[in-house]
PDB file of C-alpha atoms in Angstrom:
ATOM      1  CA  MET A 203     116.003  42.844 130.653  1.00  0.00           C
ATOM      2  CA  GLU A 204     115.225  39.806 132.788  1.00  0.00           C
ATOM      3  CA  ALA A 205     111.946  38.062 131.888  1.00  0.00           C
ATOM      4  CA  PRO A 206     109.304  38.104 134.632  1.00  0.00           C
ATOM      5  CA  THR A 207     108.945  34.953 136.654  1.00  0.00           C
ATOM      6  CA  PRO A 208     105.716  32.915 136.444  1.00  0.00           C
ATOM      7  CA  ARG A 209     104.770  34.224 139.893  1.00  0.00           C
ATOM      8  CA  ARG A 210     105.206  37.834 138.726  1.00  0.00           C
ATOM      9  CA  ARG A 211     103.307  37.194 135.489  1.00  0.00           C
ATOM     10  CA  ARG A 212     100.420  35.798 137.535  1.00  0.00           C
ATOM     11  CA  LYS A 213     100.406  38.906 139.729  1.00  0.00           C
ATOM     12  CA  ASP A 214     100.390  41.237 136.733  1.00  0.00           C
ATOM     13  CA  ALA A 215      97.519  39.385 135.110  1.00  0.00           C
ATOM     14  CA  ARG A 216      95.405  39.138 138.250  1.00  0.00           C
ATOM     15  CA  PRO A 217      93.355  42.359 137.904  1.00  0.00           C
ATOM     16  CA  ALA A 218      92.225  41.283 134.427  1.00  0.00           C
ATOM     17  CA  GLU A 219      91.412  37.806 135.699  1.00  0.00           C
ATOM     18  CA  LEU A 220      89.379  39.263 138.551  1.00  0.00           C
ATOM     19  CA  LEU A 221      87.414  41.465 136.164  1.00  0.00           C
ATOM     20  CA  ASP A 222      86.778  38.519 133.879  1.00  0.00           C
ATOM     21  CA  ALA A 223      85.439  36.532 136.837  1.00  0.00           C
ATOM     22  CA  ALA A 224      83.391  39.512 138.005  1.00  0.00           C
ATOM     23  CA  LEU A 225      81.694  39.920 134.642  1.00  0.00           C
ATOM     24  CA  ASP A 226      80.667  36.268 134.582  1.00  0.00           C
ATOM     25  CA  THR A 227      79.452  36.434 138.172  1.00  0.00           C
ATOM     26  CA  PHE A 228      77.448  39.611 137.589  1.00  0.00           C
ATOM     27  CA  ARG A 229      75.853  38.031 134.520  1.00  0.00           C
ATOM     28  CA  GLU A 230      74.900  34.939 136.505  1.00  0.00           C
ATOM     29  CA  LYS A 231      73.779  36.469 139.807  1.00  0.00           C
ATOM     30  CA  GLY A 232      73.079  40.110 139.052  1.00  0.00           C
ATOM     31  CA  PHE A 233      74.868  42.997 140.723  1.00  0.00           C
ATOM     32  CA  ALA A 234      72.913  43.090 143.991  1.00  0.00           C
ATOM     33  CA  ALA A 235      73.257  39.368 144.712  1.00  0.00           C
ATOM     34  CA  THR A 236      76.958  39.175 143.875  1.00  0.00           C
ATOM     35  CA  ARG A 237      79.388  39.290 146.789  1.00  0.00           C
ATOM     36  CA  MET A 238      83.070  40.078 146.594  1.00  0.00           C
ATOM     37  CA  GLU A 239      83.826  36.548 147.823  1.00  0.00           C
ATOM     38  CA  ASP A 240      81.812  35.164 144.901  1.00  0.00           C
ATOM     39  CA  ILE A 241      84.073  36.983 142.466  1.00  0.00           C
ATOM     40  CA  ALA A 242      87.198  35.872 144.319  1.00  0.00           C
ATOM     41  CA  ALA A 243      86.045  32.243 144.351  1.00  0.00           C
ATOM     42  CA  ARG A 244      85.345  32.292 140.623  1.00  0.00           C
ATOM     43  CA  ALA A 245      88.791  33.769 139.980  1.00  0.00           C
ATOM     44  CA  GLY A 246      90.410  31.151 142.214  1.00  0.00           C
ATOM     45  CA  VAL A 247      91.841  33.602 144.741  1.00  0.00           C
ATOM     46  CA  SER A 248      91.158  34.433 148.365  1.00  0.00           C
ATOM     47  CA  LYS A 249      88.619  37.081 149.353  1.00  0.00           C
ATOM     48  CA  GLY A 250      91.430  39.239 150.696  1.00  0.00           C
ATOM     49  CA  THR A 251      93.184  39.228 147.331  1.00  0.00           C
ATOM     50  CA  ILE A 252      90.386  40.979 145.489  1.00  0.00           C
ATOM     51  CA  TYR A 253      90.456  43.828 148.020  1.00  0.00           C
ATOM     52  CA  LEU A 254      94.089  44.468 147.112  1.00  0.00           C
ATOM     53  CA  TYR A 255      92.863  45.673 143.733  1.00  0.00           C
ATOM     54  CA  TYR A 256      89.264  46.811 144.235  1.00  0.00           C
ATOM     55  CA  PRO A 257      87.881  48.245 147.490  1.00  0.00           C
ATOM     56  CA  SER A 258      84.238  47.479 146.706  1.00  0.00           C
ATOM     57  CA  LYS A 259      81.845  45.758 144.333  1.00  0.00           C
ATOM     58  CA  GLU A 260      81.029  49.152 142.833  1.00  0.00           C
ATOM     59  CA  ALA A 261      84.732  49.692 142.130  1.00  0.00           C
ATOM     60  CA  VAL A 262      84.827  46.336 140.344  1.00  0.00           C
ATOM     61  CA  PHE A 263      81.930  47.369 138.120  1.00  0.00           C
ATOM     62  CA  GLU A 264      83.524  50.728 137.347  1.00  0.00           C
ATOM     63  CA  ALA A 265      86.773  48.962 136.438  1.00  0.00           C
ATOM     64  CA  LEU A 266      84.831  46.642 134.132  1.00  0.00           C
ATOM     65  CA  VAL A 267      83.294  49.597 132.313  1.00  0.00           C
ATOM     66  CA  ARG A 268      86.626  51.400 132.066  1.00  0.00           C
ATOM     67  CA  ALA A 269      88.356  48.282 130.752  1.00  0.00           C
ATOM     68  CA  ASN A 270      85.710  47.132 128.276  1.00  0.00           C
ATOM     69  CA  LEU A 271      83.574  50.071 127.142  1.00  0.00           C
ATOM     70  CA  VAL A 272      85.440  53.329 127.730  1.00  0.00           C
ATOM     71  CA  PRO A 273      88.346  52.399 125.397  1.00  0.00           C
ATOM     72  CA  ARG A 274      85.832  51.695 122.622  1.00  0.00           C
ATOM     73  CA  ILE A 275      84.220  55.073 123.139  1.00  0.00           C
ATOM     74  CA  GLU A 276      87.607  56.797 123.150  1.00  0.00           C
ATOM     75  CA  ARG A 277      88.484  55.125 119.830  1.00  0.00           C
ATOM     76  CA  ILE A 278      85.213  56.373 118.356  1.00  0.00           C
ATOM     77  CA  GLN A 279      85.887  59.879 119.687  1.00  0.00           C
ATOM     78  CA  ALA A 280      89.331  59.852 118.063  1.00  0.00           C
ATOM     79  CA  LEU A 281      87.893  58.519 114.809  1.00  0.00           C
ATOM     80  CA  MET A 282      85.171  61.169 114.698  1.00  0.00           C
ATOM     81  CA  ALA A 283      87.684  63.918 115.397  1.00  0.00           C
ATOM     82  CA  THR A 284      89.545  63.094 112.177  1.00  0.00           C
ATOM     83  CA  ALA A 285      86.704  61.802 109.970  1.00  0.00           C
ATOM     84  CA  GLN A 286      86.245  63.852 106.815  1.00  0.00           C
ATOM     85  CA  GLY A 287      83.197  62.160 105.295  1.00  0.00           C
ATOM     86  CA  PRO A 288      79.559  63.217 105.538  1.00  0.00           C
ATOM     87  CA  ALA A 289      77.674  62.999 108.810  1.00  0.00           C
ATOM     88  CA  THR A 290      75.645  60.084 107.468  1.00  0.00           C
ATOM     89  CA  GLU A 291      78.797  57.968 107.218  1.00  0.00           C
ATOM     90  CA  ARG A 292      79.726  58.802 110.792  1.00  0.00           C
ATOM     91  CA  LEU A 293      76.312  57.686 112.037  1.00  0.00           C
ATOM     92  CA  HIS A 294      76.892  54.422 110.167  1.00  0.00           C
ATOM     93  CA  MET A 295      80.167  54.073 112.093  1.00  0.00           C
ATOM     94  CA  MET A 296      78.316  54.598 115.375  1.00  0.00           C
ATOM     95  CA  ILE A 297      75.779  51.905 114.513  1.00  0.00           C
ATOM     96  CA  THR A 298      78.528  49.466 113.538  1.00  0.00           C
ATOM     97  CA  ALA A 299      80.429  50.074 116.772  1.00  0.00           C
ATOM     98  CA  PHE A 300      77.381  49.590 118.960  1.00  0.00           C
ATOM     99  CA  ALA A 301      76.229  46.523 117.035  1.00  0.00           C
ATOM    100  CA  GLN A 302      79.571  44.917 117.870  1.00  0.00           C
ATOM    101  CA  VAL A 303      78.972  45.495 121.582  1.00  0.00           C
ATOM    102  CA  ALA A 304      75.346  44.355 121.389  1.00  0.00           C
ATOM    103  CA  ALA A 305      76.411  41.143 119.641  1.00  0.00           C
ATOM    104  CA  ASP A 306      78.805  40.282 122.498  1.00  0.00           C
ATOM    105  CA  ALA A 307      76.766  38.402 125.104  1.00  0.00           C
ATOM    106  CA  ARG A 308      79.273  39.211 127.843  1.00  0.00           C
ATOM    107  CA  LEU A 309      79.750  42.933 127.174  1.00  0.00           C
ATOM    108  CA  VAL A 310      76.054  43.639 126.707  1.00  0.00           C
ATOM    109  CA  ALA A 311      75.511  42.448 130.273  1.00  0.00           C
ATOM    110  CA  LEU A 312      77.008  45.724 131.529  1.00  0.00           C
ATOM    111  CA  PRO A 313      74.201  48.035 130.366  1.00  0.00           C
ATOM    112  CA  LYS A 314      71.662  45.441 131.450  1.00  0.00           C
ATOM    113  CA  LEU A 315      73.094  45.494 134.988  1.00  0.00           C
ATOM    114  CA  VAL A 316      72.710  49.263 135.097  1.00  0.00           C
ATOM    115  CA  LEU A 317      69.137  49.137 133.810  1.00  0.00           C
ATOM    116  CA  ALA A 318      68.238  46.444 136.331  1.00  0.00           C
ATOM    117  CA  GLU A 319      69.974  47.955 139.356  1.00  0.00           C
ATOM    118  CA  ALA A 320      69.700  51.721 138.834  1.00  0.00           C
ATOM    119  CA  GLY A 321      66.950  52.119 141.424  1.00  0.00           C
ATOM    120  CA  ASN A 322      68.929  50.417 144.167  1.00  0.00           C
ATOM    121  CA  PHE A 323      72.369  51.664 143.122  1.00  0.00           C
ATOM    122  CA  PRO A 324      71.948  55.213 141.805  1.00  0.00           C
ATOM    123  CA  ASP A 325      75.685  55.885 141.977  1.00  0.00           C
ATOM    124  CA  LEU A 326      76.196  53.010 139.566  1.00  0.00           C
ATOM    125  CA  ALA A 327      73.711  54.543 137.141  1.00  0.00           C
ATOM    126  CA  ARG A 328      75.275  57.981 137.601  1.00  0.00           C
ATOM    127  CA  PHE A 329      78.727  56.609 136.804  1.00  0.00           C
ATOM    128  CA  TYR A 330      77.488  54.753 133.705  1.00  0.00           C
ATOM    129  CA  ARG A 331      75.516  57.780 132.549  1.00  0.00           C
ATOM    130  CA  HIS A 332      78.647  59.925 132.745  1.00  0.00           C
ATOM    131  CA  GLU A 333      81.256  57.522 131.391  1.00  0.00           C
ATOM    132  CA  VAL A 334      79.265  55.744 128.668  1.00  0.00           C
ATOM    133  CA  ILE A 335      75.872  57.265 127.866  1.00  0.00           C
ATOM    134  CA  GLY A 336      77.023  60.852 128.239  1.00  0.00           C
ATOM    135  CA  ARG A 337      80.035  60.362 125.991  1.00  0.00           C
ATOM    136  CA  GLY A 338      77.943  58.541 123.412  1.00  0.00           C
ATOM    137  CA  LEU A 339      75.343  61.305 123.386  1.00  0.00           C
ATOM    138  CA  ALA A 340      78.040  63.948 122.993  1.00  0.00           C
ATOM    139  CA  ILE A 341      79.523  62.131 119.991  1.00  0.00           C
ATOM    140  CA  VAL A 342      76.147  61.730 118.293  1.00  0.00           C
ATOM    141  CA  ALA A 343      75.068  65.313 119.041  1.00  0.00           C
ATOM    142  CA  GLY A 344      78.323  66.538 117.511  1.00  0.00           C
ATOM    143  CA  ILE A 345      77.722  64.502 114.355  1.00  0.00           C
ATOM    144  CA  LEU A 346      74.149  65.759 114.085  1.00  0.00           C
ATOM    145  CA  ARG A 347      75.143  69.353 114.696  1.00  0.00           C
ATOM    146  CA  GLY A 348      77.738  69.162 111.943  1.00  0.00           C
ATOM    147  CA  GLY A 349      75.237  67.600 109.550  1.00  0.00           C
ATOM    148  CA  MET A 350      72.706  70.310 110.286  1.00  0.00           C
ATOM    149  CA  GLU A 351      75.234  73.095 109.823  1.00  0.00           C
ATOM    150  CA  SER A 352      76.294  71.687 106.446  1.00  0.00           C
ATOM    151  CA  GLY A 353      72.711  71.276 105.273  1.00  0.00           C
ATOM    152  CA  GLU A 354      72.960  67.489 105.155  1.00  0.00           C
ATOM    153  CA  PHE A 355      70.283  67.213 107.877  1.00  0.00           C
ATOM    154  CA  ARG A 356      67.307  69.420 108.613  1.00  0.00           C
ATOM    155  CA  ALA A 357      67.427  71.688 111.630  1.00  0.00           C
ATOM    156  CA  LEU A 358      66.450  69.978 114.873  1.00  0.00           C
ATOM    157  CA  ASP A 359      67.576  70.137 118.483  1.00  0.00           C
ATOM    158  CA  PRO A 360      70.776  68.029 118.304  1.00  0.00           C
ATOM    159  CA  GLU A 361      70.683  67.111 122.003  1.00  0.00           C
ATOM    160  CA  VAL A 362      67.129  65.772 121.833  1.00  0.00           C
ATOM    161  CA  THR A 363      67.753  64.090 118.486  1.00  0.00           C
ATOM    162  CA  ALA A 364      70.858  62.373 119.870  1.00  0.00           C
ATOM    163  CA  ARG A 365      68.712  60.792 122.589  1.00  0.00           C
ATOM    164  CA  LEU A 366      66.288  59.538 119.963  1.00  0.00           C
ATOM    165  CA  PHE A 367      69.215  58.029 118.081  1.00  0.00           C
ATOM    166  CA  MET A 368      70.580  56.314 121.192  1.00  0.00           C
ATOM    167  CA  ALA A 369      67.284  54.976 122.564  1.00  0.00           C
ATOM    168  CA  PRO A 370      67.014  51.958 120.210  1.00  0.00           C
ATOM    169  CA  MET A 371      70.623  51.090 121.012  1.00  0.00           C
ATOM    170  CA  ILE A 372      69.758  50.764 124.678  1.00  0.00           C
ATOM    171  CA  LEU A 373      66.682  48.749 123.732  1.00  0.00           C
ATOM    172  CA  ALA A 374      68.871  46.459 121.594  1.00  0.00           C
ATOM    173  CA  ALA A 375      71.064  45.748 124.621  1.00  0.00           C
ATOM    174  CA  LEU A 376      68.062  45.014 126.816  1.00  0.00           C
ATOM    175  CA  TRP A 377      66.449  42.824 124.168  1.00  0.00           C
ATOM    176  CA  ARG A 378      69.693  40.918 123.545  1.00  0.00           C
ATOM    177  CA  THR A 379      69.996  39.908 127.188  1.00  0.00           C
ATOM    178  CA  THR A 380      66.324  39.572 128.171  1.00  0.00           C
ATOM    179  CA  PHE A 381      64.172  38.402 125.271  1.00  0.00           C
ATOM    180  CA  ALA A 382      66.550  37.061 122.613  1.00  0.00           C
ATOM    181  CA  PRO A 383      67.536  34.010 124.729  1.00  0.00           C
ATOM    182  CA  ILE A 384      63.924  32.787 124.744  1.00  0.00           C
ATOM    183  CA  GLU A 385      63.077  33.589 121.116  1.00  0.00           C
ATOM    184  CA  ASP A 386      63.002  30.852 118.482  1.00  0.00           C
ATOM    185  CA  ALA A 387      64.724  33.073 115.919  1.00  0.00           C
ATOM    186  CA  PRO A 388      66.342  36.064 117.661  1.00  0.00           C
ATOM    187  CA  LEU A 389      67.002  39.053 115.459  1.00  0.00           C
ATOM    188  CA  PRO A 390      70.712  39.961 115.125  1.00  0.00           C
ATOM    189  CA  PRO A 391      71.321  43.349 116.793  1.00  0.00           C
ATOM    190  CA  GLU A 392      72.966  44.657 113.636  1.00  0.00           C
ATOM    191  CA  THR A 393      69.797  43.987 111.614  1.00  0.00           C
ATOM    192  CA  LEU A 394      67.683  45.963 114.062  1.00  0.00           C
ATOM    193  CA  LEU A 395      70.143  48.835 114.286  1.00  0.00           C
ATOM    194  CA  ARG A 396      70.614  49.102 110.523  1.00  0.00           C
ATOM    195  CA  GLN A 397      66.863  49.402 110.113  1.00  0.00           C
ATOM    196  CA  HIS A 398      66.788  52.010 112.859  1.00  0.00           C
ATOM    197  CA  LEU A 399      69.460  54.033 111.091  1.00  0.00           C
ATOM    198  CA  ASP A 400      67.599  53.889 107.774  1.00  0.00           C
ATOM    199  CA  LEU A 401      64.412  55.239 109.362  1.00  0.00           C
ATOM    200  CA  PHE A 402      66.359  57.795 111.390  1.00  0.00           C
ATOM    201  CA  LEU A 403      68.154  59.186 108.345  1.00  0.00           C
ATOM    202  CA  ARG A 404      64.855  59.511 106.488  1.00  0.00           C
ATOM    203  CA  GLY A 405      63.611  61.678 109.346  1.00  0.00           C
ATOM    204  CA  LEU A 406      66.729  63.871 109.130  1.00  0.00           C
ATOM    205  CA  ARG A 407      66.378  64.664 105.446  1.00  0.00           C
ATOM    206  CA  PRO A 408      66.154  68.396 104.742  1.00  0.00           C
ATOM    207  CA  GLU A 409      62.671  69.632 103.976  1.00  0.00           C
ATOM    208  CA  PRO A 410      62.094  70.418 100.278  1.00  0.00           C
ATOM    209  CA  ALA A 411      62.459  74.074  99.412  1.00  0.00           C
ATOM    210  CA  SER A 412      59.120  75.758  98.895  1.00  0.00           C
TER     211      SER A 412
END
């Protein structure tokens, strides 16, 4: 098979390059203030070029989420579907996976954008809620439900408990992008989330038999 020419290789790589430029531009300007021409300029292409791949700024954001976060969630879903260990171990896996995202200054900008812009761009929040938060909650609720059925955890509403599990993760993302940059000694996200998991698991312990 004939190798692609440099011109063709550049064309194939362009969507990824545009998304890379978009992420940096969103981080710098915020979603509302970013224009499509800003993204194009950062990527070194014309404004018309970006519209060949993405019809709107919202489409760019959705592509960013699908390229950077959704595959991670799908890997976790596949892992949980085959995991044989106790539910506690699977919650540890969830914490590890999220800590990796929270430690990445570029990726953690995505949830921050949603938190900052949800009021003005509800469709953006709706999309993120469905593609990221909703999937994460479903995974956690499934783990909790299994742990409760096996007697590993005490009986609670798994849907509500999943939200309580996820809430500090969202806070970790917000803290990482908002307060950590101005702290003298910022706390690593993994340290915070490990402590959260320890306290959370203590609250899930079955009640002693009377």
